Structure formats: structure tokens, C-alpha cells
JSON list of C-alpha atoms in Angstrom, two decimals:
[
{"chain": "H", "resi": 1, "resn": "UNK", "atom": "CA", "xyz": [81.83, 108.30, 77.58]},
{"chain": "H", "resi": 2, "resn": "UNK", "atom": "CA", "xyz": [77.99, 108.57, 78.24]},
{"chain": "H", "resi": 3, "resn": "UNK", "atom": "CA", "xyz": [76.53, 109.74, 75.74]},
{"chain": "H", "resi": 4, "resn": "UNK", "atom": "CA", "xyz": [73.27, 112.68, 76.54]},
{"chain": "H", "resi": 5, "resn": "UNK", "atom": "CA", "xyz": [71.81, 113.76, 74.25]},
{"chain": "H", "resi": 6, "resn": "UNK", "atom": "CA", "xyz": [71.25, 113.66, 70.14]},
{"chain": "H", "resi": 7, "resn": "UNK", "atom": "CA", "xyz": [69.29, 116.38, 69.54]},
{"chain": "H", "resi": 8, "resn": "UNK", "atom": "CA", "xyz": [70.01, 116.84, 66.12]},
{"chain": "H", "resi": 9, "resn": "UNK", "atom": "CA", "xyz": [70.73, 114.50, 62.76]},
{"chain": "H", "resi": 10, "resn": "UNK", "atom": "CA", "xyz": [74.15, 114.19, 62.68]},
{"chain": "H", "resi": 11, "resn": "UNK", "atom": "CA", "xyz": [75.28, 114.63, 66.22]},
{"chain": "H", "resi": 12, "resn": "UNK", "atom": "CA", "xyz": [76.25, 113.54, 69.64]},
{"chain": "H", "resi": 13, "resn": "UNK", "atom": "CA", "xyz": [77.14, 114.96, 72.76]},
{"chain": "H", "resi": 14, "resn": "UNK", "atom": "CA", "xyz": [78.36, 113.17, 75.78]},
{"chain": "H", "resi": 15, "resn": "UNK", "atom": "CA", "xyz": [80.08, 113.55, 79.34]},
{"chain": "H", "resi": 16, "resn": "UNK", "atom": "CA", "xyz": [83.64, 112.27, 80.15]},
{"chain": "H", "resi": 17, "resn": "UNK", "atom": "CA", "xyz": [83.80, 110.97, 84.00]},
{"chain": "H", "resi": 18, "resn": "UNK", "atom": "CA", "xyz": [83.18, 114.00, 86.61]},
{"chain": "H", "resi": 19, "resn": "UNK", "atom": "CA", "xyz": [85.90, 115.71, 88.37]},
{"chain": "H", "resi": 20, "resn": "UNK", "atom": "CA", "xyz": [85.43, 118.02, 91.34]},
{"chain": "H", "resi": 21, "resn": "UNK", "atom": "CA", "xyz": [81.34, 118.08, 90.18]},
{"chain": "H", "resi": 22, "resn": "UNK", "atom": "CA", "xyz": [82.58, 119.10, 87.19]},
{"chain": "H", "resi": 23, "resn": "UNK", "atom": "CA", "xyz": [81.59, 117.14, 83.57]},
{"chain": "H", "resi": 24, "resn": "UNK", "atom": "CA", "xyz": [83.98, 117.67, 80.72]},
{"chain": "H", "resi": 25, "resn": "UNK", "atom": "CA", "xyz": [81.90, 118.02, 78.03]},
{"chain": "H", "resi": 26, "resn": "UNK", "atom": "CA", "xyz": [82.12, 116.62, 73.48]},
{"chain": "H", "resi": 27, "resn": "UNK", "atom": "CA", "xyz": [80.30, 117.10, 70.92]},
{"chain": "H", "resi": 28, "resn": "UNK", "atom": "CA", "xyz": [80.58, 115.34, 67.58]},
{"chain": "H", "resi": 29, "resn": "UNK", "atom": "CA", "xyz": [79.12, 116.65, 64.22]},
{"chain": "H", "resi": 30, "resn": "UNK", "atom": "CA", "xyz": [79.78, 114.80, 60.96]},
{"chain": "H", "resi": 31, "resn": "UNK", "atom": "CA", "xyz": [77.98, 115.70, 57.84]},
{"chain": "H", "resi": 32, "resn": "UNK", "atom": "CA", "xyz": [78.60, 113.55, 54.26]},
{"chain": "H", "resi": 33, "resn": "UNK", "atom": "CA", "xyz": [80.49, 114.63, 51.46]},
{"chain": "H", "resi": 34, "resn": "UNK", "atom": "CA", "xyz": [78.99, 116.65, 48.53]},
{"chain": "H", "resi": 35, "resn": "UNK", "atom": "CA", "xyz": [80.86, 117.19, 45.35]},
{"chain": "H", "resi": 36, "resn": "UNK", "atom": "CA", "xyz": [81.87, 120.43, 45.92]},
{"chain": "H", "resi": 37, "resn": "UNK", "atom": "CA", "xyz": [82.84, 121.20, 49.63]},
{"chain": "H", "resi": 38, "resn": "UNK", "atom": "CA", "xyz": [86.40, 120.46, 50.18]},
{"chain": "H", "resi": 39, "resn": "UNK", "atom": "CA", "xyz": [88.08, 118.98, 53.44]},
{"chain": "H", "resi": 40, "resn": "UNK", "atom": "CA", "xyz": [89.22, 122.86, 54.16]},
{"chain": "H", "resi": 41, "resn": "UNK", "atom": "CA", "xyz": [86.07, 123.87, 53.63]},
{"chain": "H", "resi": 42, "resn": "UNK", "atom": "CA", "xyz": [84.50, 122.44, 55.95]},
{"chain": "H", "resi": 43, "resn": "UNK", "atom": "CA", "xyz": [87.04, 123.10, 58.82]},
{"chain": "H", "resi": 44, "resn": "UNK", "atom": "CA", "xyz": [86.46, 126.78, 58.01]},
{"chain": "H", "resi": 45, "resn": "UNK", "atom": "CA", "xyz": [83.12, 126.57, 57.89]},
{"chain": "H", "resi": 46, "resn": "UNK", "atom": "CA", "xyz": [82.92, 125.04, 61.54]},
{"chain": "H", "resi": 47, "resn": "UNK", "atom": "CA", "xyz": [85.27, 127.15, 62.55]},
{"chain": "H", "resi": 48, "resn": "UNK", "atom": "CA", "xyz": [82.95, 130.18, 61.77]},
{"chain": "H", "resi": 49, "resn": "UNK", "atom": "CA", "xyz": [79.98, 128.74, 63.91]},
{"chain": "H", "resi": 50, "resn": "UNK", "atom": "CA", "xyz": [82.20, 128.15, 66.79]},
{"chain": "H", "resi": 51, "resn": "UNK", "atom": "CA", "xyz": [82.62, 130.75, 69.96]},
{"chain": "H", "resi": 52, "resn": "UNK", "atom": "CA", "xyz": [85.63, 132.68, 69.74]},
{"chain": "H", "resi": 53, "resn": "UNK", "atom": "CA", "xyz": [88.95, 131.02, 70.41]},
{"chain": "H", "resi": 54, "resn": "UNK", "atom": "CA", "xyz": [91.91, 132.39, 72.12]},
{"chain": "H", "resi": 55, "resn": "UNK", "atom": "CA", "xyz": [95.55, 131.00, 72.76]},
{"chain": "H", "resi": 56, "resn": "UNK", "atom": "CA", "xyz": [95.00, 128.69, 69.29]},
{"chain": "H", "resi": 57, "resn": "UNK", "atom": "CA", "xyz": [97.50, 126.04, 69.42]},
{"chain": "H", "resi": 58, "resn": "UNK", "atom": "CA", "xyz": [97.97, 123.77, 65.97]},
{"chain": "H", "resi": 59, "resn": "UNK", "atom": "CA", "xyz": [98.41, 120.40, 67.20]},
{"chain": "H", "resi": 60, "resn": "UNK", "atom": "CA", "xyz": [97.85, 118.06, 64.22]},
{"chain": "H", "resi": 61, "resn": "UNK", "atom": "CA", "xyz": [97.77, 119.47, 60.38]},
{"chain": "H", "resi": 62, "resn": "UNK", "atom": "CA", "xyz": [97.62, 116.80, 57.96]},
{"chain": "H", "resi": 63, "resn": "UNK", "atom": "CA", "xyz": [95.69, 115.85, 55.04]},
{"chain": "H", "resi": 64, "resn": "UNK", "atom": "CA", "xyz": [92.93, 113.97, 56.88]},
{"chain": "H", "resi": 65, "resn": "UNK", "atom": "CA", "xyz": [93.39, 115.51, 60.05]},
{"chain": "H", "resi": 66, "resn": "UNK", "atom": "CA", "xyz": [93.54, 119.25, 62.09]},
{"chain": "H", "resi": 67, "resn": "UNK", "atom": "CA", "xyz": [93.92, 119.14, 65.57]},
{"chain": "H", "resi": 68, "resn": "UNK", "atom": "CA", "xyz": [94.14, 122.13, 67.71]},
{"chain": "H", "resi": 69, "resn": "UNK", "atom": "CA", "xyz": [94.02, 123.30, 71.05]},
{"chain": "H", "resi": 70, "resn": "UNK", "atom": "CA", "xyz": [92.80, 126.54, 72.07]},
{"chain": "H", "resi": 71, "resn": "UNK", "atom": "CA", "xyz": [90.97, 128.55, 75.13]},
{"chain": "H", "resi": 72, "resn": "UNK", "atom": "CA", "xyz": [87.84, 129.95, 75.67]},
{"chain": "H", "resi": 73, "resn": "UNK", "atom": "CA", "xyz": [86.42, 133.08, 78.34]},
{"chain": "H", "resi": 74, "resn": "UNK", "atom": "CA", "xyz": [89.50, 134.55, 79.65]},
{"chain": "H", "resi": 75, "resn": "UNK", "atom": "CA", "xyz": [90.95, 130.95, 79.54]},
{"chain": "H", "resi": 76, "resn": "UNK", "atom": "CA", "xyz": [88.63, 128.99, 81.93]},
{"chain": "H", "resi": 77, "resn": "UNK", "atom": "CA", "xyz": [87.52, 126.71, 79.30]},
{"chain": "H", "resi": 78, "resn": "UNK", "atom": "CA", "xyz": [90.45, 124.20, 78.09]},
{"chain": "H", "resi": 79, "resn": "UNK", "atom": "CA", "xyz": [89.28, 122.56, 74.33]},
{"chain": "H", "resi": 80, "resn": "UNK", "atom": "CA", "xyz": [90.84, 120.83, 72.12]},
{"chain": "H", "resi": 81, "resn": "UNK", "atom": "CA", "xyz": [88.87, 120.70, 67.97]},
{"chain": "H", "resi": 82, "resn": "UNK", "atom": "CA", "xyz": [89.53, 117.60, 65.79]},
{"chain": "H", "resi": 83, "resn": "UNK", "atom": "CA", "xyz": [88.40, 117.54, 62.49]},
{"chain": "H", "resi": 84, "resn": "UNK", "atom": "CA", "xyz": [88.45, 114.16, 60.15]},
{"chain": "H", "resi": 85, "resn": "UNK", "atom": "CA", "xyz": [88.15, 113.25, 56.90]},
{"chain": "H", "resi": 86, "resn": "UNK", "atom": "CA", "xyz": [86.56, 110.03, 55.86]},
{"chain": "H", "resi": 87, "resn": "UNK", "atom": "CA", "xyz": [85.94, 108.54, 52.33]},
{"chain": "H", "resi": 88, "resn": "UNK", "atom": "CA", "xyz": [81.92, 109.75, 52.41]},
{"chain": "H", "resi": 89, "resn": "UNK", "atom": "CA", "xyz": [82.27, 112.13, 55.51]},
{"chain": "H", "resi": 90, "resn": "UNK", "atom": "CA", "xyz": [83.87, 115.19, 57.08]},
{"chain": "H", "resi": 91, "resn": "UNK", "atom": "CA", "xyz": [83.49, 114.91, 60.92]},
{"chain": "H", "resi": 92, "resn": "UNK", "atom": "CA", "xyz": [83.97, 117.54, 64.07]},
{"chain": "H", "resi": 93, "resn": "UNK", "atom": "CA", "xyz": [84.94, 116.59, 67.72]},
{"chain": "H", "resi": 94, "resn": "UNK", "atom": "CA", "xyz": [85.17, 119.10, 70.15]},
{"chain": "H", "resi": 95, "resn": "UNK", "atom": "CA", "xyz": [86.35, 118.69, 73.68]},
{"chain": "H", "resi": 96, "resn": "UNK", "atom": "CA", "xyz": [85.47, 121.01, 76.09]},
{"chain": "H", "resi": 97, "resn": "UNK", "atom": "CA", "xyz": [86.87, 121.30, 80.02]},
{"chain": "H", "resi": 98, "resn": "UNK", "atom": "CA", "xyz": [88.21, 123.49, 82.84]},
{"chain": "H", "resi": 99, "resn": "UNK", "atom": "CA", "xyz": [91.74, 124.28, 83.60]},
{"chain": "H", "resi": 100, "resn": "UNK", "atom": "CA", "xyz": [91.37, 121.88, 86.55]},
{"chain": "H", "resi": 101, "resn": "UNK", "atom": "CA", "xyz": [89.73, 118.79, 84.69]},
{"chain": "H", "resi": 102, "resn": "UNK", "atom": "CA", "xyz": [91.45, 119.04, 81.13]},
{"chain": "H", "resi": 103, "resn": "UNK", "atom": "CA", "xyz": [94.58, 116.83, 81.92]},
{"chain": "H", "resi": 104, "resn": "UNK", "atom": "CA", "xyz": [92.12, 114.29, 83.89]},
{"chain": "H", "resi": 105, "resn": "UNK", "atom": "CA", "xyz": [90.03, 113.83, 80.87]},
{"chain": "H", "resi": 106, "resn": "UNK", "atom": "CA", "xyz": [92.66, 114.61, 77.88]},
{"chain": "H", "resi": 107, "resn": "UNK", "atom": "CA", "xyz": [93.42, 110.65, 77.47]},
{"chain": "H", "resi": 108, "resn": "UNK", "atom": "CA", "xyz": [89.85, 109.67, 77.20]},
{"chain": "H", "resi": 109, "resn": "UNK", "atom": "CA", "xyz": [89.11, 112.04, 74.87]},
{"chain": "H", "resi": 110, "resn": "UNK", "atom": "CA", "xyz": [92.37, 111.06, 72.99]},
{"chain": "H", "resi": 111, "resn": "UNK", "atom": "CA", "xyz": [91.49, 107.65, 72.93]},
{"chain": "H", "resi": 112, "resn": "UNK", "atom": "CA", "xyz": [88.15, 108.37, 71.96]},
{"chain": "H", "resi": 113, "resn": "UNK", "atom": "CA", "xyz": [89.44, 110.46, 68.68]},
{"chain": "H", "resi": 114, "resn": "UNK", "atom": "CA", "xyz": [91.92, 106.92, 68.17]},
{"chain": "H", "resi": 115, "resn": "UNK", "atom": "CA", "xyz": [88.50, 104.58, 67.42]},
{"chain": "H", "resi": 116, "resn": "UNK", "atom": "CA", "xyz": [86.71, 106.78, 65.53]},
{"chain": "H", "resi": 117, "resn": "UNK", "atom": "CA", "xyz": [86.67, 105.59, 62.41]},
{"chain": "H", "resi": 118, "resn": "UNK", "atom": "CA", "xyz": [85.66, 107.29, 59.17]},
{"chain": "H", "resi": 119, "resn": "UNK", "atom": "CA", "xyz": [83.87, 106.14, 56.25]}
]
């Protein structure tokens, strides 16, 4: 991963390896737990401030974790949205790619989800 930019408190955005000239693109927003903002919440709330999704696919629904995959403009844009749950912290990973560079960049983004580790 090689990380960009961090334009913002609470952020990151990086590059997976190019394809094709092509960079698949993440972005990871995490934000600390108040005492009134569920896990839900938040997922909803981030879901609001995202561009519109088509094709929605529910990948992962559990307690601590949603996972889903999902399109974007007429299906050129392949993306996959994880949100966590941590003790102190609700977090946001989005992957973004093309048809032709999502399934050469899915494993490194899925390995990058397996060592995050929430706090």
C-alpha cells in the first residue's frame, strides 16, 4: 500500500500496485466513540456521505463488522465498504477499482482489512 495523502484528522488514502496505468484506490476514516452514536449509526451515517451505490452486495454482517460490495457509474467502478468496530473507535475502508483491476487488487485489500486492528 503507499500511502498519499492525509489530508484530514482521521484519515488515509493510499494506492494499491498499478495495473494497466491504472491505481486502485482506499480510503480509511475512523472517528472515536461518543456515548451516544451506535455501531449502526455510524454505518448509516457514512453511508449517506457516500456516492450512490448500485448492484449492493452484503458480504459480511456481523456485530463488529459490514462488508459489502457494490458498483459505481454504470458499473465501471468495482468497491468493496468495510466498516469496523473497535473498543474506542468506529472505522471505514473503502476500496475503490475498475472492472479490469478489482480481482488484481481484491487480496491486498483483503489482507489489508485482516491487520487492521481496532482499539
Amino acid at each position: 500500500l503507499n500511502i498519499c495523502s492525509i489530508p484530514y484528522a482521521k484519515t488515509m488514502f493510499g494506492t494499491f500496485p498499478e495495473k494497466d496505468n491504472i491505481y486502485n484506490a482506499v480510503g480509511i476514516v475512523w472517528e472515536y466513540k461518543n456515548g451516544s452514536k451506535t455501531f449502526d449509526d455510524f454505518v448509516s451515517d457514512r453511508r449517506k456521505r457516500g456516492k450512490k451505490k448500485e448492484n449492493v452486495v452484503v458480504l459480511q454482517d456481523d456485530a463488529k463488522i459490514k462488508r459489502e460490495y457494490y458498483t459505481r457509474n454504470n458499473s465501471f467502478f468495482h468497491c468493496q465498504g468495510v466498516y469496523l468496530e473497535g473498543e474506542n473507535a468506529f472505522c471505514m475502508v473503502n476500496f475503490t477499482a475498475t472492472e479490469t483491476t478489482y480481482e488484481f487488487n481484491i487480496e491486498r485489500f483483503n489482507e489489508l482489512i485482516s491487520r487492521i486492528r481496532m482499539k
